[in-house]
Tab-separated table of C-alpha atoms in Angstrom:
chain	number	residue	atom	x	y	z
B	234	UNK	CA	6.908	41.220	27.068
B	235	UNK	CA	5.239	43.167	29.887
B	236	UNK	CA	1.624	44.055	29.007
B	237	UNK	CA	0.729	47.725	29.350
B	238	UNK	CA	-2.741	48.933	30.413
B	239	UNK	CA	-4.021	49.143	26.835
B	240	UNK	CA	-2.870	45.583	26.144
B	241	UNK	CA	-4.540	44.270	29.312
B	242	UNK	CA	-7.832	45.966	28.434
B	243	UNK	CA	-7.570	44.718	24.879
B	244	UNK	CA	-6.899	41.247	26.232
B	245	UNK	CA	-10.056	41.287	28.320
B	246	UNK	CA	-12.031	42.352	25.280
B	247	UNK	CA	-10.327	39.750	23.154
B	248	UNK	CA	-11.240	36.985	25.601
B	249	UNK	CA	-14.932	37.832	25.374
B	250	UNK	CA	-14.611	38.251	21.628
B	251	UNK	CA	-13.052	34.826	21.245
B	252	UNK	CA	-15.700	33.225	23.412
B	253	UNK	CA	-18.453	34.443	21.102
B	254	UNK	CA	-16.714	34.200	17.729
B	255	UNK	CA	-14.557	31.071	17.653
B	256	UNK	CA	-16.778	28.448	16.115
B	257	UNK	CA	-19.297	30.956	14.697
B	258	UNK	CA	-21.225	29.466	11.799
B	259	UNK	CA	-20.863	30.922	8.284
B	260	UNK	CA	-23.745	32.520	6.420
B	261	UNK	CA	-25.339	29.629	4.476
B	262	UNK	CA	-26.224	31.541	1.321
B	263	UNK	CA	-22.738	33.028	1.016
B	264	UNK	CA	-21.123	29.637	1.613
B	265	UNK	CA	-23.253	28.130	-1.153
B	266	UNK	CA	-22.305	30.927	-3.528
B	267	UNK	CA	-18.618	30.497	-2.697
B	268	UNK	CA	-18.908	26.750	-3.296
B	269	UNK	CA	-20.449	27.443	-6.691
B	270	UNK	CA	-17.771	30.063	-7.439
B	271	UNK	CA	-15.016	27.562	-6.686
B	272	UNK	CA	-16.494	25.167	-9.244
B	273	UNK	CA	-16.646	27.543	-12.219
B	274	UNK	CA	-14.421	29.887	-14.201
B	275	UNK	CA	-13.236	33.118	-12.503
B	276	UNK	CA	-15.423	35.550	-14.464
B	277	UNK	CA	-18.595	33.560	-13.781
B	278	UNK	CA	-17.510	33.104	-10.167
B	279	UNK	CA	-17.223	36.859	-9.711
B	280	UNK	CA	-20.728	37.304	-11.140
B	281	UNK	CA	-22.064	34.820	-8.606
B	282	UNK	CA	-20.662	36.946	-5.779
B	283	UNK	CA	-22.053	40.296	-7.003
B	284	UNK	CA	-25.222	40.122	-4.838
B	285	UNK	CA	-23.258	39.892	-1.596
B	286	UNK	CA	-22.156	42.895	0.457
B	287	UNK	CA	-19.773	43.013	3.398
B	288	UNK	CA	-22.214	44.970	5.544
B	289	UNK	CA	-24.067	42.701	7.936
B	290	UNK	CA	-21.817	39.703	7.416
B	291	UNK	CA	-19.894	38.070	10.241
B	292	UNK	CA	-16.185	38.980	10.216
B	293	UNK	CA	-15.103	35.559	8.967
B	294	UNK	CA	-17.647	35.712	6.157
B	295	UNK	CA	-16.437	39.190	5.206
B	296	UNK	CA	-12.913	37.816	4.905
B	297	UNK	CA	-14.160	34.879	2.837
B	298	UNK	CA	-15.932	37.296	0.493
B	299	UNK	CA	-13.138	39.872	0.151
B	300	UNK	CA	-10.478	37.187	-0.285
B	301	UNK	CA	-12.482	35.263	-2.867
B	302	UNK	CA	-13.168	38.390	-4.888
B	303	UNK	CA	-9.534	39.463	-4.822
B	304	UNK	CA	-8.210	36.043	-5.794
B	305	UNK	CA	-10.806	35.397	-8.467
B	306	UNK	CA	-10.090	38.796	-10.011
B	307	UNK	CA	-6.428	37.807	-10.311
B	308	UNK	CA	-7.317	34.386	-11.702
B	309	UNK	CA	-9.522	36.093	-14.281
B	310	UNK	CA	-6.548	38.247	-15.304
B	311	UNK	CA	-4.325	35.153	-15.482
B	312	UNK	CA	-6.930	33.427	-17.653
B	313	UNK	CA	-6.705	36.347	-20.096
B	314	UNK	CA	-2.890	36.326	-20.071
B	315	UNK	CA	-0.655	34.513	-22.515
B	316	UNK	CA	-0.356	31.564	-20.111
B	317	UNK	CA	-3.960	31.056	-18.992
B	318	UNK	CA	-2.664	29.111	-16.024
B	319	UNK	CA	-3.634	29.414	-12.373
B	320	UNK	CA	-1.965	27.867	-9.360
B	321	UNK	CA	1.689	27.829	-8.340
B	322	UNK	CA	3.287	26.621	-11.537
B	323	UNK	CA	3.299	27.039	-15.298
B	324	UNK	CA	3.925	23.353	-15.721
B	325	UNK	CA	1.315	20.579	-15.864
B	326	UNK	CA	3.553	17.818	-14.567
B	327	UNK	CA	6.511	18.103	-12.183
B	328	UNK	CA	8.211	15.789	-9.685
B	329	UNK	CA	5.465	16.612	-7.176
B	330	UNK	CA	2.386	17.422	-9.278
B	331	UNK	CA	0.236	15.833	-11.954
B	332	UNK	CA	-2.226	12.975	-12.232
B	333	UNK	CA	0.642	10.513	-11.900
B	334	UNK	CA	0.877	11.488	-8.193
B	335	UNK	CA	-2.658	10.346	-7.369
B	336	UNK	CA	-3.068	7.533	-4.848
B	337	UNK	CA	-5.035	5.612	-7.475
B	338	UNK	CA	-3.686	6.049	-10.975
B	339	UNK	CA	-6.199	7.171	-13.589
B	340	UNK	CA	-4.800	6.526	-17.071
B	341	UNK	CA	-7.251	8.918	-18.711
B	342	UNK	CA	-6.109	11.802	-16.481
B	343	UNK	CA	-2.456	10.964	-17.044
B	344	UNK	CA	-3.071	10.929	-20.798
B	345	UNK	CA	-4.816	14.318	-20.490
B	346	UNK	CA	-1.733	15.685	-18.735
B	347	UNK	CA	0.450	14.282	-21.518
B	348	UNK	CA	-1.681	15.958	-24.171
B	349	UNK	CA	-1.463	19.229	-22.235
B	350	UNK	CA	2.339	18.928	-22.053
B	351	UNK	CA	2.413	18.620	-25.848
B	352	UNK	CA	0.075	21.575	-26.328
B	353	UNK	CA	2.114	23.702	-23.945
B	354	UNK	CA	5.311	22.758	-25.753
B	355	UNK	CA	3.860	24.101	-29.002
B	356	UNK	CA	3.547	27.509	-27.301
B	357	UNK	CA	7.055	27.327	-25.835
B	358	UNK	CA	6.144	26.290	-22.285
B	359	UNK	CA	8.587	23.469	-21.566
B	360	UNK	CA	10.101	22.487	-18.255
B	361	UNK	CA	13.653	23.810	-17.863
B	362	UNK	CA	16.139	21.047	-18.578
B	363	UNK	CA	17.136	20.256	-15.005
B	364	UNK	CA	13.490	20.171	-13.876
B	365	UNK	CA	12.532	18.068	-16.877
B	366	UNK	CA	15.188	15.473	-16.047
B	367	UNK	CA	14.069	15.370	-12.424
B	368	UNK	CA	10.464	14.933	-13.508
B	369	UNK	CA	11.390	11.992	-15.724
B	370	UNK	CA	13.354	10.435	-12.850
B	371	UNK	CA	10.365	10.847	-10.540
B	372	UNK	CA	7.949	9.328	-13.068
B	373	UNK	CA	10.187	6.273	-13.366
B	374	UNK	CA	9.612	5.584	-9.664
B	375	UNK	CA	5.860	5.261	-10.200
B	376	UNK	CA	4.186	1.860	-10.634
B	377	UNK	CA	4.443	0.504	-14.166
B	378	UNK	CA	1.674	1.953	-16.303
B	379	UNK	CA	1.379	2.465	-20.100
B	380	UNK	CA	0.067	6.012	-19.607
B	381	UNK	CA	3.080	6.945	-17.484
B	382	UNK	CA	5.396	5.303	-20.011
B	383	UNK	CA	3.831	7.467	-22.706
B	384	UNK	CA	4.283	10.578	-20.586
B	385	UNK	CA	7.949	9.752	-20.029
B	386	UNK	CA	8.414	9.303	-23.773
B	387	UNK	CA	6.889	12.726	-24.505
B	388	UNK	CA	9.062	14.433	-21.887
B	389	UNK	CA	12.184	12.707	-23.198
B	390	UNK	CA	11.294	13.972	-26.662
B	391	UNK	CA	11.417	17.551	-25.331
B	392	UNK	CA	14.959	17.310	-23.960
B	393	UNK	CA	16.602	18.898	-26.990
B	394	UNK	CA	14.310	21.928	-26.867
B	395	UNK	CA	14.117	22.316	-23.073
B	396	UNK	CA	15.605	25.656	-21.997
B	397	UNK	CA	18.649	25.778	-19.731
B	398	UNK	CA	17.488	29.009	-18.056
B	399	UNK	CA	14.929	28.098	-15.387
B	400	UNK	CA	12.966	31.335	-14.833
B	401	UNK	CA	9.571	32.403	-16.204
B	402	UNK	CA	11.016	35.804	-17.114
B	403	UNK	CA	12.304	34.288	-20.367
B	404	UNK	CA	8.712	34.008	-21.626
B	405	UNK	CA	6.940	36.867	-23.304
B	406	UNK	CA	4.638	38.237	-20.626
B	407	UNK	CA	6.423	36.177	-17.978
B	408	UNK	CA	7.171	39.077	-15.588
B	409	UNK	CA	3.520	40.185	-15.683
B	410	UNK	CA	2.370	36.635	-14.973
B	411	UNK	CA	4.868	36.444	-12.100
B	412	UNK	CA	3.365	39.596	-10.577
B	413	UNK	CA	-0.124	38.132	-10.737
B	414	UNK	CA	1.007	34.869	-9.161
B	415	UNK	CA	2.734	36.791	-6.359
B	416	UNK	CA	-0.438	38.748	-5.644
B	417	UNK	CA	-2.657	35.664	-5.917
B	418	UNK	CA	-1.671	34.165	-2.552
B	419	UNK	CA	-0.511	37.347	-0.835
B	420	UNK	CA	-2.314	40.577	-1.706
B	421	UNK	CA	-1.568	43.810	-3.541
B	422	UNK	CA	2.185	44.184	-3.924
B	423	UNK	CA	4.652	44.874	-6.691
B	424	UNK	CA	7.774	42.767	-7.184
B	425	UNK	CA	9.876	45.960	-7.174
B	426	UNK	CA	8.679	46.935	-3.696
B	427	UNK	CA	9.062	43.397	-2.381
B	428	UNK	CA	12.618	43.102	-3.660
B	429	UNK	CA	13.653	46.427	-2.095
B	430	UNK	CA	12.101	45.430	1.236
B	431	UNK	CA	13.814	42.042	1.172
B	432	UNK	CA	17.250	43.494	0.430
B	433	UNK	CA	16.787	45.988	3.264
B	434	UNK	CA	15.958	43.105	5.602
B	435	UNK	CA	18.929	41.089	4.343
B	436	UNK	CA	21.311	43.945	5.142
B	437	UNK	CA	19.732	44.417	8.561
B	438	UNK	CA	20.009	40.735	9.441
B	439	UNK	CA	23.600	40.447	8.259
B	440	UNK	CA	24.563	43.467	10.370
B	441	UNK	CA	22.933	41.855	13.403
B	442	UNK	CA	24.689	38.557	12.729
B	443	UNK	CA	28.057	40.329	12.416
B	444	UNK	CA	27.558	42.005	15.794
B	445	UNK	CA	26.589	38.718	17.464
B	446	UNK	CA	29.517	36.807	15.980
B	447	UNK	CA	31.822	39.522	17.297
B	448	UNK	CA	30.091	39.263	20.677
B	449	UNK	CA	30.832	35.539	21.000
B	450	UNK	CA	34.412	36.043	19.855
B	451	UNK	CA	34.083	34.179	16.553
B	452	UNK	CA	36.995	34.617	14.127
B	453	UNK	CA	36.512	37.458	11.667
B	454	UNK	CA	35.323	36.607	8.181
B	455	UNK	CA	32.306	36.378	5.922
B	456	UNK	CA	28.895	35.689	7.481
B	457	UNK	CA	28.694	32.412	5.530
B	458	UNK	CA	32.047	31.170	6.809
B	459	UNK	CA	31.249	32.148	10.383
B	460	UNK	CA	27.948	30.250	10.305
B	461	UNK	CA	29.623	27.192	8.783
B	462	UNK	CA	32.208	27.102	11.564
B	463	UNK	CA	29.608	27.556	14.302
B	464	UNK	CA	27.452	24.839	12.728
B	465	UNK	CA	30.201	22.304	13.333
B	466	UNK	CA	31.052	23.333	16.888
B	467	UNK	CA	30.748	20.134	18.948
B	468	UNK	CA	29.677	22.077	22.025
B	469	UNK	CA	26.235	22.555	20.463
B	470	UNK	CA	25.757	19.225	18.674
B	471	UNK	CA	23.658	16.376	20.031
B	472	UNK	CA	25.008	12.829	19.921
B	473	UNK	CA	23.753	10.744	16.995
B	474	UNK	CA	22.117	8.278	19.397
B	475	UNK	CA	18.698	7.578	20.858
B	476	UNK	CA	19.834	9.414	23.978
B	477	UNK	CA	20.855	12.423	21.890
B	478	UNK	CA	17.448	12.574	20.234
B	479	UNK	CA	15.678	12.269	23.578
B	480	UNK	CA	17.794	15.140	24.876
B	481	UNK	CA	16.971	17.354	21.876
B	482	UNK	CA	13.219	16.776	22.253
B	483	UNK	CA	13.433	17.428	26.004
B	484	UNK	CA	15.229	20.716	25.296
B	485	UNK	CA	12.505	21.718	22.838
B	486	UNK	CA	9.769	20.956	25.354
B	487	UNK	CA	11.554	23.029	28.011
B	488	UNK	CA	11.716	25.903	25.539
B	489	UNK	CA	8.024	25.356	24.807
B	490	UNK	CA	7.085	25.476	28.497
B	491	UNK	CA	8.822	28.847	28.802
B	492	UNK	CA	7.146	30.128	25.637
B	493	UNK	CA	3.739	29.171	27.025
B	494	UNK	CA	4.197	31.547	29.966
B	495	UNK	CA	4.611	34.512	27.604
B	496	UNK	CA	1.420	33.919	25.615
B	497	UNK	CA	-0.940	36.130	27.711
B	498	UNK	CA	1.213	39.227	27.172
B	499	UNK	CA	1.045	38.859	23.400
B	500	UNK	CA	-2.395	37.274	22.941
B	501	UNK	CA	-4.576	37.718	26.005
B	502	UNK	CA	-6.590	34.706	27.054
B	503	UNK	CA	-6.846	32.574	23.948
B	504	UNK	CA	-8.545	29.160	24.235
B	505	UNK	CA	-6.373	26.928	26.378
B	506	UNK	CA	-6.475	24.064	23.875
B	507	UNK	CA	-4.463	26.192	21.418
B	508	UNK	CA	-1.588	25.962	23.884
B	509	UNK	CA	-1.908	22.221	24.395
B	510	UNK	CA	0.993	21.055	22.246
B	511	UNK	CA	4.325	19.301	22.602
B	512	UNK	CA	7.374	18.352	20.570
B	513	UNK	CA	8.170	14.726	19.911
B	514	UNK	CA	10.454	12.860	17.544
B	515	UNK	CA	9.573	10.674	14.588
B	516	UNK	CA	8.924	7.046	15.461
B	517	UNK	CA	11.194	4.286	14.199
B	518	UNK	CA	8.440	3.252	11.774
B	519	UNK	CA	8.114	6.798	10.419
B	520	UNK	CA	11.870	7.093	9.992
B	521	UNK	CA	11.954	3.751	8.156
B	522	UNK	CA	9.178	4.986	5.866
B	523	UNK	CA	11.184	8.131	5.040
B	524	UNK	CA	8.696	10.516	6.612
B	525	UNK	CA	9.772	14.110	7.295
B	526	UNK	CA	8.724	16.264	10.243
B	527	UNK	CA	5.070	17.236	10.462
B	528	UNK	CA	2.469	19.027	12.569
B	529	UNK	CA	-0.622	17.856	14.395
B	530	UNK	CA	-2.827	20.899	14.905
B	531	UNK	CA	-4.528	21.126	18.325
B	532	UNK	CA	-8.309	21.005	18.641
B	533	UNK	CA	-10.587	21.293	21.692
B	534	UNK	CA	-10.436	17.489	22.023
B	535	UNK	CA	-6.923	16.634	20.790
B	536	UNK	CA	-3.515	18.034	21.780
B	537	UNK	CA	-1.226	19.410	19.118
B	538	UNK	CA	2.316	18.349	18.339
B	539	UNK	CA	5.299	19.108	16.199
B	540	UNK	CA	6.882	15.810	15.225
B	541	UNK	CA	10.467	16.833	14.627
B	542	UNK	CA	12.801	15.163	12.157
B	543	UNK	CA	16.033	14.325	13.982
B	544	UNK	CA	17.353	11.675	11.590
B	545	UNK	CA	20.438	13.756	10.790
B	546	UNK	CA	20.707	15.181	14.285
B	547	UNK	CA	24.294	16.366	13.809
B	548	UNK	CA	22.875	18.913	11.363
B	549	UNK	CA	20.661	20.405	14.108
B	550	UNK	CA	22.783	22.398	16.574
B	551	UNK	CA	20.981	23.272	19.766
B	552	UNK	CA	21.041	26.989	18.938
B	553	UNK	CA	18.847	26.385	15.856
B	554	UNK	CA	15.997	24.888	17.928
B	555	UNK	CA	14.501	27.852	19.869
B	556	UNK	CA	13.251	29.410	16.623
B	557	UNK	CA	11.855	26.027	15.533
B	558	UNK	CA	9.819	25.877	18.750
B	559	UNK	CA	8.535	29.418	18.174
B	560	UNK	CA	7.678	28.791	14.520
B	561	UNK	CA	6.158	25.325	14.659
B	562	UNK	CA	4.670	25.347	18.160
B	563	UNK	CA	4.166	28.500	20.266
B	564	UNK	CA	3.457	31.216	19.415
B	565	UNK	CA	3.499	29.949	15.826
B	566	UNK	CA	1.455	27.414	13.920
B	567	UNK	CA	-0.255	25.772	16.891
B	568	UNK	CA	-2.081	29.011	17.745
B	569	UNK	CA	-2.747	30.206	14.192
B	570	UNK	CA	-3.806	26.881	12.694
B	571	UNK	CA	-5.519	25.834	15.907
B	572	UNK	CA	-7.784	28.884	15.941
B	573	UNK	CA	-8.382	28.593	12.223
B	574	UNK	CA	-9.470	24.969	12.569
B	575	UNK	CA	-12.255	26.028	14.946
B	576	UNK	CA	-13.921	28.123	12.221
B	577	UNK	CA	-12.370	27.001	8.930
B	578	UNK	CA	-12.205	29.580	6.153
B	579	UNK	CA	-13.806	28.744	2.845
B	580	UNK	CA	-11.402	26.807	0.565
B	581	UNK	CA	-11.130	29.859	-1.696
B	582	UNK	CA	-9.702	31.867	1.209
B	583	UNK	CA	-7.373	29.014	2.107
B	584	UNK	CA	-6.028	29.189	-1.455
B	585	UNK	CA	-5.974	32.952	-2.008
B	586	UNK	CA	-4.453	33.786	1.403
B	587	UNK	CA	-2.098	30.821	1.585
B	588	UNK	CA	1.054	32.920	2.141
B	589	UNK	CA	-0.294	34.091	5.510
B	590	UNK	CA	0.313	30.757	7.230
B	591	UNK	CA	4.060	30.699	6.739
B	592	UNK	CA	4.195	34.464	7.209
B	593	UNK	CA	2.656	34.066	10.675
B	594	UNK	CA	5.097	31.303	11.589
B	595	UNK	CA	8.088	33.508	10.721
B	596	UNK	CA	6.599	36.478	12.584
B	597	UNK	CA	6.115	34.200	15.610
B	598	UNK	CA	9.890	33.704	15.708
B	599	UNK	CA	10.248	37.455	16.165
B	600	UNK	CA	7.571	37.488	18.873
B	601	UNK	CA	9.631	34.908	20.730
B	602	UNK	CA	12.628	37.210	20.488
B	603	UNK	CA	10.624	40.028	22.100
B	604	UNK	CA	9.715	37.611	24.896
B	605	UNK	CA	13.391	36.892	25.579
B	606	UNK	CA	13.726	33.497	23.905
B	607	UNK	CA	17.138	34.230	22.405
B	608	UNK	CA	19.038	35.942	25.215
B	609	UNK	CA	21.980	33.612	24.569
B	610	UNK	CA	23.793	35.143	21.546
B	611	UNK	CA	24.142	31.682	20.007
B	612	UNK	CA	20.351	31.251	20.083
B	613	UNK	CA	20.034	34.741	18.599
B	614	UNK	CA	22.341	33.688	15.774
B	615	UNK	CA	20.127	30.660	15.198
B	616	UNK	CA	17.092	32.931	15.024
B	617	UNK	CA	18.792	35.247	12.532
B	618	UNK	CA	19.930	32.313	10.397
B	619	UNK	CA	16.333	31.135	10.033
B	620	UNK	CA	15.318	34.650	8.947
B	621	UNK	CA	18.260	34.849	6.538
B	622	UNK	CA	17.064	31.570	5.051
B	623	UNK	CA	13.583	33.037	4.446
B	624	UNK	CA	14.944	36.234	2.899
B	625	UNK	CA	17.654	34.538	0.829
B	626	UNK	CA	15.356	32.053	-0.860
B	627	UNK	CA	12.869	34.833	-1.644
B	628	UNK	CA	15.605	36.902	-3.287
B	629	UNK	CA	16.758	33.822	-5.212
B	630	UNK	CA	13.147	33.424	-6.386
B	631	UNK	CA	13.411	36.909	-7.894
B	632	UNK	CA	16.864	36.192	-9.282
B	633	UNK	CA	15.794	33.030	-11.089
B	634	UNK	CA	12.478	34.262	-12.431
B	635	UNK	CA	12.984	37.974	-13.103
B	636	UNK	CA	16.751	38.412	-13.465
B	637	UNK	CA	17.686	35.344	-15.474
B	638	UNK	CA	19.936	33.673	-12.908
B	639	UNK	CA	21.153	30.173	-13.575
B	640	UNK	CA	20.880	27.522	-10.873
B	641	UNK	CA	24.634	27.903	-10.280
B	642	UNK	CA	24.298	31.656	-9.755
B	643	UNK	CA	21.385	31.098	-7.391
B	644	UNK	CA	23.375	28.584	-5.370
B	645	UNK	CA	26.265	31.038	-5.044
B	646	UNK	CA	23.918	33.653	-3.583
B	647	UNK	CA	22.366	31.211	-1.110
B	648	UNK	CA	25.800	30.187	0.127
B	649	UNK	CA	26.932	33.817	0.338
B	650	UNK	CA	23.859	35.009	2.235
B	651	UNK	CA	23.210	32.195	4.688
B	652	UNK	CA	26.248	29.918	4.590
B	653	UNK	CA	24.503	26.722	5.647
B	654	UNK	CA	21.176	25.394	4.327
B	655	UNK	CA	18.187	25.007	6.606
B	656	UNK	CA	17.875	21.458	7.935
B	657	UNK	CA	14.753	20.525	6.008
B	658	UNK	CA	15.643	22.228	2.718
B	659	UNK	CA	19.151	21.548	1.449
B	660	UNK	CA	20.193	23.917	-1.316
B	661	UNK	CA	19.582	21.265	-3.993
B	662	UNK	CA	16.016	20.742	-2.780
B	663	UNK	CA	15.260	24.453	-2.669
B	664	UNK	CA	16.787	25.109	-6.075
B	665	UNK	CA	14.712	22.305	-7.556
B	666	UNK	CA	11.452	23.759	-6.199
B	667	UNK	CA	11.846	27.490	-6.829
B	668	UNK	CA	11.882	27.220	-10.665
B	669	UNK	CA	8.606	25.251	-10.490
B	670	UNK	CA	6.814	27.462	-7.930
B	671	UNK	CA	7.390	31.068	-9.039
B	672	UNK	CA	6.793	33.783	-6.412
B	673	UNK	CA	5.874	31.330	-3.650
B	674	UNK	CA	8.932	32.077	-1.497
B	675	UNK	CA	8.536	35.808	-2.060
B	676	UNK	CA	4.869	35.681	-1.026
B	677	UNK	CA	5.691	33.838	2.215
B	678	UNK	CA	8.480	36.239	3.137
B	679	UNK	CA	6.429	39.317	2.323
B	680	UNK	CA	3.452	38.028	4.328
B	681	UNK	CA	5.821	37.900	7.323
B	682	UNK	CA	7.337	41.338	6.699
B	683	UNK	CA	3.920	42.916	6.161
B	684	UNK	CA	2.619	41.471	9.446
B	685	UNK	CA	5.767	42.662	11.235
B	686	UNK	CA	5.801	46.131	9.671
B	687	UNK	CA	2.145	46.805	10.501
B	688	UNK	CA	2.641	45.527	14.069
B	689	UNK	CA	4.883	48.463	14.944
B	690	UNK	CA	3.142	50.769	17.395
B	691	UNK	CA	0.037	48.601	17.792
B	692	UNK	CA	-1.063	47.042	21.108
B	693	UNK	CA	0.004	43.411	20.664
B	694	UNK	CA	-3.060	41.683	22.093
B	695	UNK	CA	-5.578	43.609	20.001
B	696	UNK	CA	-3.458	43.291	16.850
B	697	UNK	CA	-2.829	39.576	17.221
B	698	UNK	CA	-6.485	38.921	17.969
B	699	UNK	CA	-7.527	40.796	14.847
B	700	UNK	CA	-4.950	38.855	12.831
B	701	UNK	CA	-5.865	35.372	13.997
B	702	UNK	CA	-9.355	34.986	15.372
B	703	UNK	CA	-11.096	34.716	11.997
B	704	UNK	CA	-8.379	32.855	10.099
B	705	UNK	CA	-5.822	33.759	7.482
B	706	UNK	CA	-5.920	37.083	5.657
B	707	UNK	CA	-4.465	38.733	2.585
B	708	UNK	CA	-2.157	41.681	3.156
B	709	UNK	CA	-4.856	44.079	1.911
B	710	UNK	CA	-7.081	43.083	4.841
B	711	UNK	CA	-4.181	43.103	7.309
B	712	UNK	CA	-3.502	46.737	6.375
B	713	UNK	CA	-7.076	47.614	7.379
B	714	UNK	CA	-6.624	46.420	10.966
B	715	UNK	CA	-7.186	49.280	13.397
B	716	UNK	CA	-6.022	48.871	16.981
């Protein structure tokens, strides 16, 4: 990306802006009020924030205030709904949530969860059958405990009444609750608009993939079949050896070094420590412990890293890795989370703008494309496959929760739209999570598409500075960016 005069001038301004604003301290009285708001019910929390006005506040504080008010207003509406449930799920206990997951088991809290499961069941809120069975299986892996045994017994007693259809749309008021949950972590948006935008993006991406497959001379056929064939092409697969893993990490770090040279054109002079990151593979001890890939966010005193999972390296063709570098490293999470760590948002903003983080990472993959990261058509196909994955799972989220799809129908659509699963989320894993986390995948995808849509026609440096320097934002605040 070649910076034009406006971008250069914006970059100079951004550098000075960053120097004076990264690390700025929050307004103490507002922070205290937000702390108190986080500890009470939404209606009382909103009353606590009435005395505060955006005028005169630092930009980060203004975002804390506007985000808290927006999210608390939605939580207040949820509390008045038929479900009276905040957070990502309708369900008290799942394979990944509940008191049983605590590092130190508290029998009283587990018993409270069990009582809540019984109360919910009386109102018809019961885990769908497949999720219920998986929850029971997960509980059986926990250390022996009478409270957990009692919880298992209650869940087993619900098997005969557990619904086979997994979506929340089957509940009275379910679609309205789904809308609120979508808006809770994202911003103002209707499911109808989001679904139209996602289908438009799906069609666009599939057309691009078709053109690229034709360009490389791939046999004609469905997008899914063409991706499956390319996935197994030995020319792009690393050996399943220590040497193969070393080669893959070295390739990622070469890609990262190139990406680093393009940062000034898109971001101006951001703090150098945000760019201090590398890729490395899981250690033998981490692999033995079953650990997945993870991030280490850079700070002024510690370099960042993406610790990549290469256990099943034959499932990671080389052409899938450039987008991983863009998403997880630069210009993705290392910059966004690095800057955010310098002046952390209030926990309420972290919660009520949570979709932004993944949205930025996906948008960063497109920034890399503009910088020339995918000039090889195979790398471009890898980039498009990652985007198809984001769009497909969001549309499946809609299908399950608002259109009554079964898990089998959802799987058919995933296979049709993307062919091969993403490395870290096999179809079974994704289809186990989506019924338990309604609207989450839609919120992440729409955070990305909102950032990308608003970026059109804006000077990149000024826009990216406004997006990142004060931490994550809801789409309502992103739409107010002027540059």
